[in-house]
Amino acid sequence: MHLRRKLVVGNWKMNGSRAALAELGPIAEAARAAPGVDVAICPPFTLITLAAARAGGILIGAQDVHEAESGAYTGAVSAAMLKEAGARLVIAGHSECRARGRETDETVRAKAAALLAHGLKAIVCVGESEEERSAGDHVVRVVAQLLGSLPELSGEAELIVAYEPIWAIGTGRTATPADAGEMHNAIRKALSGRFGDAGSRIRILYGGSVNAGNAASLFAVPDVDGGLVGGASLTAAQFVPIIEAAALS
Ligand code: PEP
């Protein structure tokens, strides 16, 4: 079995301003006090460069990327641009981007491939809808989505997977540790089947209403290698206890 460092990633979504960057100080302090944990914040595009300048040891990331190198894609941002701005890791295929068919598995795969090609860590998100879970199809659907979204591993850049049940994102509802364990185990098997030994080194994050109260029990689950955190990453007061829970797990 490979030892995987815990990773806690904050996704600020379309929140935050220059003033919000003051939160990075205490978050970085907590990260320094937790040397076994990697900590990242993904602010909106407009704050990446400013955030990177005051990151203090935490990784700064982005929430999305366009798969092309450059061209007539109004409003889009490429992997090279994100890297130049100071991003070290980037989310691809968040369910809020996949929604309404805006992104297919193929698009997510191309985005992740572009990120790895530029030496950026790529977080590929997968997750089932409430209907798929109720129908008992959740594992089959998520594994199929995962296999369709995975790029080839290339170079030294790191691929990370985030399991985020759609019904748990921003709702205050969280997968139970047992439910998360079932899915993370299935994802681990799929990664090992696809990449062999390298698959056992890929970190799998859980996302969906992670907070100070539930982080410890989720991070204790085998194959839960940390969290992708939305709402509870917006303030240091809420995010720091999650970093501390990861350090203790
Ligand atoms: C997310 O946006 O990836 C997320 C998990 O959000 P929240 O923690 O708010 O559910």
Short mmCIF file of C-alpha atoms and ligand atoms in Angstrom, two decimals:
data_model
loop_
_atom_site.label_atom_id
_atom_site.label_comp_id
_atom_site.label_asym_id
_atom_site.label_seq_id
_atom_site.Cartn_x
_atom_site.Cartn_y
_atom_site.Cartn_z
CA MET A 1 0.00 0.00 0.00
CA HIS A 2 1.24 3.49 -0.80
CA LEU A 3 1.27 6.24 1.77
CA ARG A 4 -0.61 9.19 0.38
CA ARG A 5 -0.39 12.63 1.99
CA LYS A 6 -3.71 14.14 2.87
CA LEU A 7 -4.82 17.02 0.64
CA VAL A 8 -7.43 19.62 1.57
CA VAL A 9 -8.58 21.91 -1.25
CA GLY A 10 -10.83 24.93 -0.82
CA ASN A 11 -13.02 25.87 -3.79
CA TRP A 12 -14.16 29.46 -3.39
CA LYS A 13 -16.43 29.24 -6.46
CA MET A 14 -17.67 32.71 -7.50
CA ASN A 15 -16.97 34.20 -4.10
CA GLY A 16 -14.18 36.34 -2.78
CA SER A 17 -12.61 39.71 -3.29
CA ARG A 18 -9.22 41.24 -2.53
CA ALA A 19 -10.40 41.64 1.05
CA ALA A 20 -11.05 37.88 1.27
CA LEU A 21 -7.36 37.22 0.66
CA ALA A 22 -6.80 38.13 4.32
CA GLU A 23 -8.14 34.63 5.05
CA LEU A 24 -5.02 33.15 3.46
CA GLY A 25 -2.77 34.21 6.34
CA PRO A 26 -4.36 32.05 9.05
CA ILE A 27 -4.98 29.24 6.55
CA ALA A 28 -1.27 29.21 5.67
CA GLU A 29 -0.40 29.27 9.36
CA ALA A 30 -2.59 26.20 9.94
CA ALA A 31 -0.99 24.51 6.94
CA ARG A 32 2.49 25.12 8.39
CA ALA A 33 1.32 23.57 11.66
CA ALA A 34 0.17 20.49 9.71
CA PRO A 35 3.28 19.43 7.79
CA GLY A 36 1.72 16.10 6.78
CA VAL A 37 -1.13 17.82 4.94
CA ASP A 38 -1.12 19.63 1.59
CA VAL A 39 -3.47 22.61 1.55
CA ALA A 40 -4.77 24.46 -1.49
CA ILE A 41 -7.20 27.29 -2.21
CA CYS A 42 -8.86 27.80 -5.60
CA PRO A 43 -10.10 31.39 -5.73
CA PRO A 44 -11.81 32.94 -8.77
CA PHE A 45 -9.48 33.54 -11.77
CA THR A 46 -9.21 37.24 -10.94
CA LEU A 47 -7.56 36.57 -7.59
CA ILE A 48 -5.07 33.85 -8.56
CA THR A 49 -2.04 36.07 -9.05
CA LEU A 50 -2.69 38.07 -5.90
CA ALA A 51 -3.34 34.90 -3.92
CA ALA A 52 -0.18 33.24 -5.22
CA ALA A 53 1.85 36.25 -4.07
CA ARG A 54 0.69 35.74 -0.49
CA ALA A 55 0.20 31.96 -0.46
CA GLY A 56 2.70 31.36 2.34
CA GLY A 57 3.18 27.69 1.53
CA ILE A 58 -0.32 26.76 0.47
CA LEU A 59 -1.01 25.84 -3.14
CA ILE A 60 -3.10 28.23 -5.16
CA GLY A 61 -5.30 26.72 -7.82
CA ALA A 62 -8.05 27.44 -10.33
CA GLN A 63 -11.59 26.14 -10.65
CA ASP A 64 -11.70 25.43 -14.38
CA VAL A 65 -9.64 25.56 -17.57
CA HIS A 66 -10.21 25.42 -21.31
CA GLU A 67 -8.70 22.40 -23.01
CA ALA A 68 -7.27 24.30 -25.99
CA GLU A 69 -3.86 25.96 -25.98
CA SER A 70 -5.18 29.29 -27.28
CA GLY A 71 -7.65 30.64 -29.82
CA ALA A 72 -11.08 32.12 -30.33
CA TYR A 73 -12.68 30.96 -27.07
CA THR A 74 -14.15 34.11 -25.59
CA GLY A 75 -14.14 34.11 -21.81
CA ALA A 76 -11.97 31.02 -21.51
CA VAL A 77 -8.56 30.57 -19.85
CA SER A 78 -5.89 28.05 -20.86
CA ALA A 79 -3.62 25.89 -18.73
CA ALA A 80 -0.58 27.94 -19.73
CA MET A 81 -2.34 31.13 -18.64
CA LEU A 82 -3.27 29.65 -15.29
CA LYS A 83 0.28 28.47 -14.73
CA GLU A 84 1.65 31.89 -15.57
CA ALA A 85 -0.85 33.46 -13.17
CA GLY A 86 0.50 31.29 -10.35
CA ALA A 87 -1.87 28.31 -10.23
CA ARG A 88 -0.36 24.97 -9.28
CA LEU A 89 -3.49 22.82 -9.41
CA VAL A 90 -6.79 23.08 -11.27
CA ILE A 91 -10.23 21.52 -10.90
CA ALA A 92 -11.70 19.89 -14.02
CA GLY A 93 -15.23 18.59 -14.38
CA HIS A 94 -16.83 20.07 -11.27
CA SER A 95 -20.50 19.11 -11.36
CA GLU A 96 -21.45 22.79 -11.54
CA CYS A 97 -19.51 22.90 -14.84
CA ARG A 98 -20.72 19.51 -16.08
CA ALA A 99 -24.34 20.54 -15.37
CA ARG A 100 -26.70 20.90 -18.29
CA GLY A 101 -24.22 19.09 -20.54
CA ARG A 102 -21.81 22.00 -20.63
CA GLU A 103 -19.01 19.48 -20.18
CA THR A 104 -18.90 15.87 -21.30
CA ASP A 105 -16.51 13.24 -19.96
CA GLU A 106 -14.50 13.75 -23.14
CA THR A 107 -14.15 17.48 -22.46
CA VAL A 108 -13.08 16.81 -18.88
CA ARG A 109 -10.50 14.31 -20.12
CA ALA A 110 -9.12 16.88 -22.56
CA LYS A 111 -8.98 19.53 -19.84
CA ALA A 112 -7.13 17.19 -17.48
CA ALA A 113 -4.70 16.21 -20.26
CA ALA A 114 -3.98 19.89 -20.97
CA LEU A 115 -3.30 20.52 -17.28
CA LEU A 116 -0.92 17.58 -16.93
CA ALA A 117 0.87 18.59 -20.13
CA HIS A 118 1.60 21.95 -18.51
CA GLY A 119 2.82 20.40 -15.28
CA LEU A 120 -0.26 21.39 -13.29
CA LYS A 121 -1.96 19.09 -10.80
CA ALA A 122 -5.36 18.13 -12.23
CA ILE A 123 -8.33 17.38 -9.95
CA VAL A 124 -10.88 15.39 -11.95
CA CYS A 125 -14.33 15.51 -10.32
CA VAL A 126 -16.94 12.77 -10.54
CA GLY A 127 -20.20 12.14 -8.71
CA GLU A 128 -23.68 10.76 -9.01
CA SER A 129 -27.05 12.49 -8.95
CA GLU A 130 -29.64 11.74 -6.31
CA GLU A 131 -31.68 9.77 -8.87
CA GLU A 132 -28.72 7.57 -9.74
CA ARG A 133 -28.12 6.82 -6.06
CA SER A 134 -31.80 6.09 -5.42
CA ALA A 135 -31.80 3.70 -8.36
CA GLY A 136 -28.77 1.91 -6.91
CA ASP A 137 -26.71 2.77 -9.99
CA HIS A 138 -24.32 5.15 -8.23
CA VAL A 139 -21.17 3.03 -8.27
CA VAL A 140 -21.56 1.91 -11.87
CA ARG A 141 -22.33 5.45 -13.04
CA VAL A 142 -19.47 7.09 -11.17
CA VAL A 143 -16.92 4.50 -12.30
CA ALA A 144 -18.07 4.91 -15.91
CA GLN A 145 -17.85 8.70 -15.58
CA LEU A 146 -14.39 8.37 -14.07
CA LEU A 147 -13.05 6.07 -16.78
CA GLY A 148 -14.42 8.41 -19.44
CA SER A 149 -12.82 11.45 -17.79
CA LEU A 150 -9.33 10.17 -17.01
CA PRO A 151 -6.43 11.41 -19.12
CA GLU A 152 -3.30 9.37 -19.80
CA LEU A 153 -0.75 9.89 -17.05
CA SER A 154 2.14 11.87 -18.44
CA GLY A 155 5.27 13.43 -17.02
CA GLU A 156 5.58 14.30 -13.37
CA ALA A 157 2.33 16.21 -13.01
CA GLU A 158 -0.11 14.78 -10.50
CA LEU A 159 -3.59 13.50 -11.24
CA ILE A 160 -6.07 13.70 -8.35
CA VAL A 161 -9.69 12.49 -8.29
CA ALA A 162 -12.50 14.13 -6.31
CA TYR A 163 -15.64 12.15 -5.57
CA GLU A 164 -18.43 14.66 -5.08
CA PRO A 165 -21.98 13.31 -4.92
CA ILE A 166 -24.03 16.04 -6.60
CA TRP A 167 -26.78 15.84 -3.98
CA ALA A 168 -24.25 16.65 -1.25
CA ILE A 169 -22.72 19.76 -2.84
CA GLY A 170 -23.79 22.92 -1.07
CA THR A 171 -26.78 21.18 0.50
CA GLY A 172 -25.54 20.46 4.00
CA ARG A 173 -26.11 16.76 3.30
CA THR A 174 -23.00 14.58 3.39
CA ALA A 175 -22.28 11.02 2.33
CA THR A 176 -21.96 8.77 5.35
CA PRO A 177 -18.48 7.40 5.95
CA ALA A 178 -19.82 4.02 4.76
CA ASP A 179 -21.17 5.50 1.52
CA ALA A 180 -17.95 7.40 0.92
CA GLY A 181 -15.95 4.25 1.67
CA GLU A 182 -17.94 2.19 -0.83
CA MET A 183 -17.35 4.73 -3.59
CA HIS A 184 -13.71 5.52 -2.83
CA ASN A 185 -12.96 1.80 -2.80
CA ALA A 186 -14.62 1.38 -6.21
CA ILE A 187 -12.69 4.40 -7.54
CA ARG A 188 -9.40 3.02 -6.20
CA LYS A 189 -10.04 -0.31 -7.94
CA ALA A 190 -10.87 1.48 -11.18
CA LEU A 191 -7.69 3.58 -10.94
CA SER A 192 -5.55 0.53 -10.26
CA GLY A 193 -7.21 -1.31 -13.14
CA ARG A 194 -6.48 1.60 -15.43
CA PHE A 195 -3.02 2.67 -14.27
CA GLY A 196 -1.64 -0.34 -12.39
CA ASP A 197 0.67 0.54 -9.50
CA ALA A 198 0.48 4.26 -10.34
CA GLY A 199 -3.25 4.08 -9.63
CA SER A 200 -2.58 3.36 -5.97
CA ARG A 201 -0.65 6.65 -5.66
CA ILE A 202 -3.51 8.84 -6.94
CA ARG A 203 -5.18 10.82 -4.18
CA ILE A 204 -8.98 10.56 -3.99
CA LEU A 205 -10.72 13.48 -2.27
CA TYR A 206 -14.25 13.51 -0.91
CA GLY A 207 -16.37 16.62 -1.55
CA GLY A 208 -19.88 17.54 -0.55
CA SER A 209 -20.70 19.68 2.50
CA VAL A 210 -17.48 18.84 4.32
CA ASN A 211 -17.23 20.93 7.48
CA ALA A 212 -15.49 21.08 10.85
CA GLY A 213 -18.03 18.67 12.33
CA ASN A 214 -17.83 15.84 9.79
CA ALA A 215 -14.29 16.12 8.38
CA ALA A 216 -12.61 13.81 10.90
CA SER A 217 -15.02 10.93 10.33
CA LEU A 218 -14.77 11.25 6.54
CA PHE A 219 -10.96 11.55 6.50
CA ALA A 220 -10.69 8.42 8.66
CA VAL A 221 -12.23 6.32 5.87
CA PRO A 222 -9.70 4.20 3.94
CA ASP A 223 -9.01 5.70 0.51
CA VAL A 224 -10.39 9.11 1.49
CA ASP A 225 -7.21 11.11 1.03
CA GLY A 226 -8.62 14.50 1.94
CA GLY A 227 -11.39 16.83 0.90
CA LEU A 228 -12.60 19.27 -1.72
CA VAL A 229 -14.40 21.90 0.30
CA GLY A 230 -16.72 24.62 -0.99
CA GLY A 231 -18.69 26.73 1.48
CA ALA A 232 -16.56 25.87 4.50
CA SER A 233 -13.37 27.06 2.77
CA LEU A 234 -14.44 30.70 2.53
CA THR A 235 -13.22 31.67 5.97
CA ALA A 236 -10.20 30.56 7.94
CA ALA A 237 -12.45 30.06 10.97
CA GLN A 238 -14.30 27.27 9.15
CA PHE A 239 -11.45 25.91 7.03
CA VAL A 240 -8.68 25.63 9.63
CA PRO A 241 -10.48 22.94 11.71
CA ILE A 242 -10.79 20.88 8.51
CA ILE A 243 -7.02 21.14 7.96
CA GLU A 244 -6.53 20.12 11.60
CA ALA A 245 -8.84 17.12 11.14
CA ALA A 246 -6.78 16.03 8.14
CA ALA A 247 -3.59 16.33 10.19
CA LEU A 248 -4.98 14.04 12.87
CA SER A 249 -6.36 11.40 10.50
C1 PEP B 1 -17.60 21.91 -4.01
O1 PEP B 1 -17.94 22.96 -4.51
O2 PEP B 1 -16.76 21.22 -4.57
C2 PEP B 1 -18.23 21.52 -2.75
C3 PEP B 1 -17.99 20.32 -2.29
O3 PEP B 1 -19.03 22.45 -2.13
P1 PEP B 1 -19.61 22.35 -0.63
O4 PEP B 1 -18.47 21.96 0.27
O5 PEP B 1 -20.13 23.71 -0.34
O6 PEP B 1 -20.67 21.30 -0.63
#
